[in-house]
Each structure stands twice: as C-alpha cells, then as structure tokens.
Coordinates of C-alpha atoms in Angstrom, one line a residue:
X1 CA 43.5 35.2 2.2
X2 CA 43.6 34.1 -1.2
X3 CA 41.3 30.9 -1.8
X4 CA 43.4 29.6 -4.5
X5 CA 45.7 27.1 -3.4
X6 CA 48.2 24.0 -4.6
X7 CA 48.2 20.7 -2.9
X8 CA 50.8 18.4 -2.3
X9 CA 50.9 14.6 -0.4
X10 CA 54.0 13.0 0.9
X11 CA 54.1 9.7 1.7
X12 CA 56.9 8.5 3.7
X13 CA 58.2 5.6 3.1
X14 CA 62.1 6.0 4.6
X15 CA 62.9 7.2 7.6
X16 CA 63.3 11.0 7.8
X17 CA 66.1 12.3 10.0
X18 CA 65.0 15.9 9.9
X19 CA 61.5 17.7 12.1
X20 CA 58.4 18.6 9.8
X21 CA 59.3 22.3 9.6
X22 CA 62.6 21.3 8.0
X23 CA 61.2 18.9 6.0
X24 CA 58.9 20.2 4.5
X25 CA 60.8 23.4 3.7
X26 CA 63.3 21.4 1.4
X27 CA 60.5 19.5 0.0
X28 CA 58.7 22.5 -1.0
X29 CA 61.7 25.3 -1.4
X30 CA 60.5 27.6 0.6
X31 CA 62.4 28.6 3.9
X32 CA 61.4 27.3 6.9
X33 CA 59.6 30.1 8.6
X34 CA 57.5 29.8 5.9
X35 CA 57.1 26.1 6.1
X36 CA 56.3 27.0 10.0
X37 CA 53.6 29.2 9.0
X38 CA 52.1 26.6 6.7
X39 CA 51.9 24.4 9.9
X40 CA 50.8 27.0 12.1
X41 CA 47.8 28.1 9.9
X42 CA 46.4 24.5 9.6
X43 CA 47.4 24.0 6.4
X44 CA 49.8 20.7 6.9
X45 CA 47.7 17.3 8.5
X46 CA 49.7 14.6 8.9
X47 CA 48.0 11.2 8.8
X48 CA 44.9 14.0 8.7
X49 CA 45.4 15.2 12.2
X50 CA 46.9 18.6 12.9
X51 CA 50.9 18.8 12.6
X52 CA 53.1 20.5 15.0
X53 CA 56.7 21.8 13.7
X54 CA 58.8 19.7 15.9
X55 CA 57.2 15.8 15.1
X56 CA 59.2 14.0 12.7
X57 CA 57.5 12.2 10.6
X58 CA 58.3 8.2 10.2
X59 CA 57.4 5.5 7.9
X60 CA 53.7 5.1 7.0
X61 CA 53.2 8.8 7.7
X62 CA 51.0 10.5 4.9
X63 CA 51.8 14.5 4.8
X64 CA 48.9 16.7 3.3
X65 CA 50.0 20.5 2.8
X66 CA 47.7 23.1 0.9
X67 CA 50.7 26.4 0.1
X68 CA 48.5 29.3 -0.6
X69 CA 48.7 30.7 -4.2
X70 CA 51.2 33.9 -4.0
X71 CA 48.8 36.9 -4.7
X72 CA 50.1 39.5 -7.2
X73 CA 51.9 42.1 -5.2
X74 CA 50.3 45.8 -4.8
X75 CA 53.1 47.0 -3.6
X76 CA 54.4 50.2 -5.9
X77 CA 57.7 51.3 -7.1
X78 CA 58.8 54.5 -5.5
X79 CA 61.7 56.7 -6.3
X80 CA 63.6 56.9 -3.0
X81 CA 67.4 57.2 -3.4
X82 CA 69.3 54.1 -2.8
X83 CA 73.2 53.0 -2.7
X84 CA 73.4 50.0 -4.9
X85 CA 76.8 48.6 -4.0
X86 CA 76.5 45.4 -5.9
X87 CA 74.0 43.7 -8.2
X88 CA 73.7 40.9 -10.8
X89 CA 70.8 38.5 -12.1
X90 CA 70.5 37.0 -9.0
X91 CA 71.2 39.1 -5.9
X92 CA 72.1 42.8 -4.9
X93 CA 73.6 44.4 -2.2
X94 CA 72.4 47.4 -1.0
X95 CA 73.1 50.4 1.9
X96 CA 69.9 51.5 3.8
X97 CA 69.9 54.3 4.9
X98 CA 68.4 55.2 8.8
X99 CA 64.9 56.0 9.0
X100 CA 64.2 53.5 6.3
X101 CA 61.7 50.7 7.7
X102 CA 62.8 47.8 5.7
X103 CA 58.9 46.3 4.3
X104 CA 55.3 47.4 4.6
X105 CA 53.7 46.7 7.6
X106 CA 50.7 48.6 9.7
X107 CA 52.0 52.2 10.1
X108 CA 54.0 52.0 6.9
X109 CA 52.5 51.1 4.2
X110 CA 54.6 52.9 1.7
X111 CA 57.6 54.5 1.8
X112 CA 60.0 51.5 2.7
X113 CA 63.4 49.6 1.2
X114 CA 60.6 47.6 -0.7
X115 CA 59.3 50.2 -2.4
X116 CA 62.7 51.2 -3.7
X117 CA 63.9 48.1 -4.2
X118 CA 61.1 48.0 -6.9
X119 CA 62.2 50.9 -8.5
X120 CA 65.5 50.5 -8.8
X121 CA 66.0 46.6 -9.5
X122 CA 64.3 45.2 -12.3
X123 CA 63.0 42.0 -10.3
X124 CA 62.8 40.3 -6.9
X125 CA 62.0 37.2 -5.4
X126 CA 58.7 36.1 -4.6
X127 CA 59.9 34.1 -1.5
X128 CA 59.2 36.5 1.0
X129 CA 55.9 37.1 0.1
X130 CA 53.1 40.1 -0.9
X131 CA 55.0 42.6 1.5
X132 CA 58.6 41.3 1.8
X133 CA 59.6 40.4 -2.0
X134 CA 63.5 40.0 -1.9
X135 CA 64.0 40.4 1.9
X136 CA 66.6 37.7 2.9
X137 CA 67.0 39.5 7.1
X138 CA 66.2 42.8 8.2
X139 CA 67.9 45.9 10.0
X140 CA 65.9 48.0 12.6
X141 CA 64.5 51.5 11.0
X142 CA 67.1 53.7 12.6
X143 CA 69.8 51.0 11.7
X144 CA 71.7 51.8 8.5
X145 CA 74.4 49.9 6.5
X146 CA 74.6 46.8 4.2
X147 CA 71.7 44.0 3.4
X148 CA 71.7 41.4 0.9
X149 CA 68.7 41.0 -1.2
X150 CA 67.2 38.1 -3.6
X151 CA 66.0 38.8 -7.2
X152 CA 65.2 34.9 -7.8
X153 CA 63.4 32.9 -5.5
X154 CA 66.3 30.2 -6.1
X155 CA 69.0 32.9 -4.8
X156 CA 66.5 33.7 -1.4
X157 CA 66.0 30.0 -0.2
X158 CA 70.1 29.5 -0.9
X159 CA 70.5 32.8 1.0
X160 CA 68.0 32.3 3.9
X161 CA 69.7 28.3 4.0
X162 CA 73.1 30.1 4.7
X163 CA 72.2 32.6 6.8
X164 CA 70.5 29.8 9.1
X165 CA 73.4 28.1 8.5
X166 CA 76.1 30.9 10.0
X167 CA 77.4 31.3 6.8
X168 CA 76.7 34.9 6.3
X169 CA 78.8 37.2 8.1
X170 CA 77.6 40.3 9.1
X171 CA 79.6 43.3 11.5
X172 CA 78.6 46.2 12.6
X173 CA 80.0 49.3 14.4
X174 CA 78.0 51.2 17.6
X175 CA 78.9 52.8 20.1
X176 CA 77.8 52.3 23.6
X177 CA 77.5 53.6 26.8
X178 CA 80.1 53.5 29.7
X179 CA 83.3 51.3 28.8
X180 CA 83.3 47.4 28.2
X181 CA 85.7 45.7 30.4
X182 CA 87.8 44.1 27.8
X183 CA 89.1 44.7 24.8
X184 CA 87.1 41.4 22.8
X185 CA 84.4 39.7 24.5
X186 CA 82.1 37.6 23.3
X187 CA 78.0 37.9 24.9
X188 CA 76.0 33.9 25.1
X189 CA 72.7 34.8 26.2
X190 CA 69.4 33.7 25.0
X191 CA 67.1 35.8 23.7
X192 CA 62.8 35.9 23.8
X193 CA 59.9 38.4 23.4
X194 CA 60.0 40.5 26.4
X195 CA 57.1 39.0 28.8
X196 CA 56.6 42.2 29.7
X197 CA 55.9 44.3 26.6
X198 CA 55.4 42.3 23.4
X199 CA 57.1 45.1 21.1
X200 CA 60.7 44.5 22.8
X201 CA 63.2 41.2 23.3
X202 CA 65.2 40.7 26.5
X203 CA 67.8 37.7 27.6
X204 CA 65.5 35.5 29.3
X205 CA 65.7 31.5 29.9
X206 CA 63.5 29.8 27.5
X207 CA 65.0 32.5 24.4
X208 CA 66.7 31.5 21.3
X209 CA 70.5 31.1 21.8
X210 CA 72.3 34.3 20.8
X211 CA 75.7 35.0 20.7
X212 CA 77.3 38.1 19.6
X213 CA 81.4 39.0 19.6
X214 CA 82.3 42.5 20.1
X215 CA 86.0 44.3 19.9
X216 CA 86.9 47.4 21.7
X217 CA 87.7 50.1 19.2
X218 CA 87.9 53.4 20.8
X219 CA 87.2 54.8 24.2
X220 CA 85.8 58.3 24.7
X221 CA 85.1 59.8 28.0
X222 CA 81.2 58.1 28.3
X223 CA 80.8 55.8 25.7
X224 CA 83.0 53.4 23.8
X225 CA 83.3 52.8 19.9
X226 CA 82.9 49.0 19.3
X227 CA 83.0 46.6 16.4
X228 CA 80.3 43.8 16.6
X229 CA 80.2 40.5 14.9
X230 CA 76.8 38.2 14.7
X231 CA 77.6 35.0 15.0
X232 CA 73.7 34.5 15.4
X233 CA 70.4 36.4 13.9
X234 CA 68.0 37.3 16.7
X235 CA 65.8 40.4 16.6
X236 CA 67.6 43.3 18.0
X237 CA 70.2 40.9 19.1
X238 CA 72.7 44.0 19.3
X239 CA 70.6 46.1 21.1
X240 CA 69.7 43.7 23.9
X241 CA 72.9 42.0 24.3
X242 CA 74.9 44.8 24.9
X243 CA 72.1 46.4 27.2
X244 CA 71.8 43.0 29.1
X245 CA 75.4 44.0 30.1
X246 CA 75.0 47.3 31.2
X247 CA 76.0 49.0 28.2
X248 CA 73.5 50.0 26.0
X249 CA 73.7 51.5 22.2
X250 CA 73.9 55.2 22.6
X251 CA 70.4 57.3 21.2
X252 CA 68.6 53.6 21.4
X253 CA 64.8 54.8 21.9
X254 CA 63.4 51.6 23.0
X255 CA 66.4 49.8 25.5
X256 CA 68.0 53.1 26.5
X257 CA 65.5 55.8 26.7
X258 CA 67.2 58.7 28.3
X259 CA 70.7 56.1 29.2
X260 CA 72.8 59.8 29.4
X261 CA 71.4 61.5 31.7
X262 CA 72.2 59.1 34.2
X263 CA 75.7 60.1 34.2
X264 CA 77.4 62.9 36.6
X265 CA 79.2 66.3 35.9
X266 CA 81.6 66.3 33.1
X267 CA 79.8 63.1 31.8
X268 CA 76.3 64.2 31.7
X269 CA 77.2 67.2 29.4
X270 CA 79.5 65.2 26.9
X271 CA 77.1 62.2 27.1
X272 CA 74.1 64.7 26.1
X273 CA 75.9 66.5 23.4
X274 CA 77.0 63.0 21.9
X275 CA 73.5 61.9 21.7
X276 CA 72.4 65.3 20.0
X277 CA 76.0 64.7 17.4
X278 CA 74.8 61.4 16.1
X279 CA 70.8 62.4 16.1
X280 CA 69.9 58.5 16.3
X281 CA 70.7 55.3 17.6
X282 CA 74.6 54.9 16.6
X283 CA 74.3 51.5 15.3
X284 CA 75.8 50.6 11.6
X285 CA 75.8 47.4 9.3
X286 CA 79.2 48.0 8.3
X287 CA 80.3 44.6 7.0
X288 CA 78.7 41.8 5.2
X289 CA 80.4 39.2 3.2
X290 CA 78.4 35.6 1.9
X291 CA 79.1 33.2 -0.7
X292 CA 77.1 34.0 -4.0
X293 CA 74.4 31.0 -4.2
X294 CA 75.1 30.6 -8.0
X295 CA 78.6 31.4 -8.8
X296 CA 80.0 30.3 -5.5
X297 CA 82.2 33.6 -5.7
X298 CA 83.4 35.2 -2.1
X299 CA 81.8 38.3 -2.1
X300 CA 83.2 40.9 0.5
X301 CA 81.6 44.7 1.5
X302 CA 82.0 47.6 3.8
X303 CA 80.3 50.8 4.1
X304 CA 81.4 53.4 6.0
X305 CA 79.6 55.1 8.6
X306 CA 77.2 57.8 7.5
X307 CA 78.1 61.2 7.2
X308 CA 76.0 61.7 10.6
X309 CA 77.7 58.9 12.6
X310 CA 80.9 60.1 11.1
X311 CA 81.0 63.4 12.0
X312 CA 79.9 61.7 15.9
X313 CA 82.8 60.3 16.0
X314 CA 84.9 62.9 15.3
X315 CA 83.4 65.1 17.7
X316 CA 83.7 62.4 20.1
X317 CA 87.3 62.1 19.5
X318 CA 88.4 65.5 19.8
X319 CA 86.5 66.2 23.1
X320 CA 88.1 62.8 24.5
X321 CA 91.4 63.9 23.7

C-alpha cells in the first residue's frame, strides 16, 4: 500500500440526512464501495474514533479521511479481440466474450477485459482502481454479452450512481433446466455469501434484497429458453435465483454441477447433448440500455447470442419439435 496519501476534514455543522458511507462518497466522488473501504481500512475517524458505515454523522461531528494516492497502473495493453458496439469521450459499450474474466485478480493476472480495454480504448477511468480501471459491474467469466465501461472518472461515479439507483437496465437470455410454471414471474429473495463455502451466494435471510423478472420464451423437452430482467445487481443474482427455484442455468459449473443427469430416459439423452451443444453455462447479457451521464441521450443495445449459444438453440428447437 502506497504511503502517499491526501487528507481531508469535515466539519459538520448542518444536519446530514444521509449514513457516512453515503456521505462521504458524494463528498469525495468516489462511489460508495469505495467510500466503504476507506472506512473499513481505518482510514475515516470521526471525532478521532473509529467510524462505522452506517452512523450518521450530526452537528459538531469532525470527519477525518486519509484516500490513498491512486498508484500508477501496471496493468498492460494486450491485443485480445473485442466487439466495440459503442464508444465516445466518455463511455463505451462493449460485448465480452465467454471465458473472458472481466479484471486481474489472483489466478489471472493477465489476459482479461482490462487488458483489452487498454488496448483498444484510448483511456479509462481511474475510479475503479489499479486493477479495475473503467469497470462500472461485472459479468461472470463464462457469461458473455454487453457491459458499459467508463473512460472518465466523472462518467464512472454517474454510472455506478445510476446503476445503484436502478436506472440501468440490463436483460439477459439463459436457458434453464426443467420448465418454469408461468409464463412471467418475478423471483424476491435475498441474497448472501453462501455460509457454507465462501466462493458461492445462496438466498439466505440476512442477504441483500434481490429481485429478478423473468419471461418464458421457449420450451424444449428439458429445459426452457427465458428472458431475464435485473431489477437489482447481486453477484450471480441469475444463477442463484433461478437455482433457488429449482431450475437452474443449464452447463452452470458452480450451482448445477451435473443438473442433467438427474433427468430419466428420453430426458437424460437430450438434456446431455444440450449441455455438450452450448459447451458452457448458457447465460447471455443480451440487453443494456442507460442514460449517457453527459449528454443525457437514451442509449439502447442488444447482442445476439453467440454463435455457440445460437446454434444451441437451434438444435434444441428442432429436437423439441
């Protein structure tokens, strides 16, 4: 950790109608996870005792935060083919492909969006930090489809305000296993780290509310095609919430290991070659559409599914006749 720092004091004087985290994250610009970490790491004393992210501060209160001077990246540009469906001086919209981990992170140091992103844009916002420059949300590795990314660090903490904010709309289409029972349905369940094993989430009391629509688009004889819309952002909200209901995202490795073989007869063959037709968890970002934080233009994308999923689907089709 770098020891080079900037320090800033607030004294309040009003009363504030909004928790530290949030506070101090429009104080700052930054975005409020970031503004969490700050507190977490001991670097925000109010009235110079230790802060927690849910006091709100009140007349009197003096704030002292030390923010960390942002480190020249190492990160380098590398040459890995990218769809670049939309760009401008302050945001691009890209498709990532499956198999893509979206940052650097242990195991993956290279090879990531990150790195391309450097290579084919000409800048991107320092916001997210040494590892995650431009990264506004995140799809899973073997998730594909559309992601918005910030060049300016003005453009990310609009973004990450209205994505907090619902206002970024993001659909996808997977397909699942067995058949939902109706034809739009809508999934409320909180999600939280998996007590369990760290590495997945689960619906469990105590999560982060979640809520996720989904539409019936197709049914085959073992699975179903369906369109999903987020009204939330939770880590593999997809995954778990349609596994919480008994119908898991076909080919998902971590909350479906093996779902196919649990079918009989006719089933277990189809449901075995489907899973060897799409090669990987059939889940796509196929829709994203957000308000541009300087222009205040609509903007509006899709992206069809990937020549893999695609041709899934059409096998899946003519075998469920």
């Amino acid at each position: 950790m770098t020891s080079e720092e900037t320090r800033y004091r607030f004294e309040i004087d009003e009363p504030v109608s909004t928790r530290l985290d949030r506070f101090l994250a429009e104080r700052l610009e930054v975005s409020r996870t970031q503004a969490v970490s700050l507190i977490a790491e001991g670097r925000v004393l109010v009235n110079d005792g230790a802060a927690k992210k849910h006091y709100v501060p009140r007349p009197g209160d003096s704030i002292a935060v030390r923010v960390p001077v942002p480190r020249e990246t190492t990160l380098v540009a590398e040459d890995i083919p990218l769809v670049i469906r939309h760009e401008d001086a302050s945001l691009a919209v890209v498709e990532k492909p499956a198999g893509l981990v979206v940052h650097p992170a242990p195991g993956h140091p290279s090879g990531t969006l990150v790195n391309a992103l450097l290579h084919h844009l000409d800048r991107l916002s320092s916001v997210g930090g040494d590892t995650r420059p431009g990264i506004v949300h995140r799809l899973d590795k073997d998730t594909s489809g559309l992601m918005v990314v910030a060049k300016t660090d003005a453009a990310h903490r609009a973004l990450s305000k209205a994505l907090a904010a619902r206002e970024i709309r993001r659909g996808y289409v997977a397909a699942v296993w067995g058949h939902v029972d109706e034809e739009r349905s809508t999934i409320d369940r909180p999600i939280g780290r998996d007590p369990r094993d760290r590495k997945r989430m689960a619906v469990r009391e105590g999560g982060r509310r979640a809520v996720t629509h989904i539409k019936l688009l197709e049914r085959w004889i073992a699975a179903d095609l369906i369109a999903v819309r987020l009204q939330t952002g939770r880590t593999h909200q997809v995954r778990v919430h349609t596994q919480s209901t008994g119908h898991p995202v076909v080919a998902d490795p971590i909350y479906a290991p093996g779902w196919e073989r649990g079918f009989v007869g006719a089933g277990a063959r189809w449901a075995g070659q489907l899973v060897r037709h799409a090669g990987r968890l059939f889940l796509h970002a196929a829709h994203l559409s957000l308000t541009h934080p300087e222009t205040g233009e609509h903007l509006s994308f899709s992206a069809e599914l990937p020549r893999d999923l695609a041709e899934a689907v059409e096998w899946a089709r003519r075998t469920s006749g």
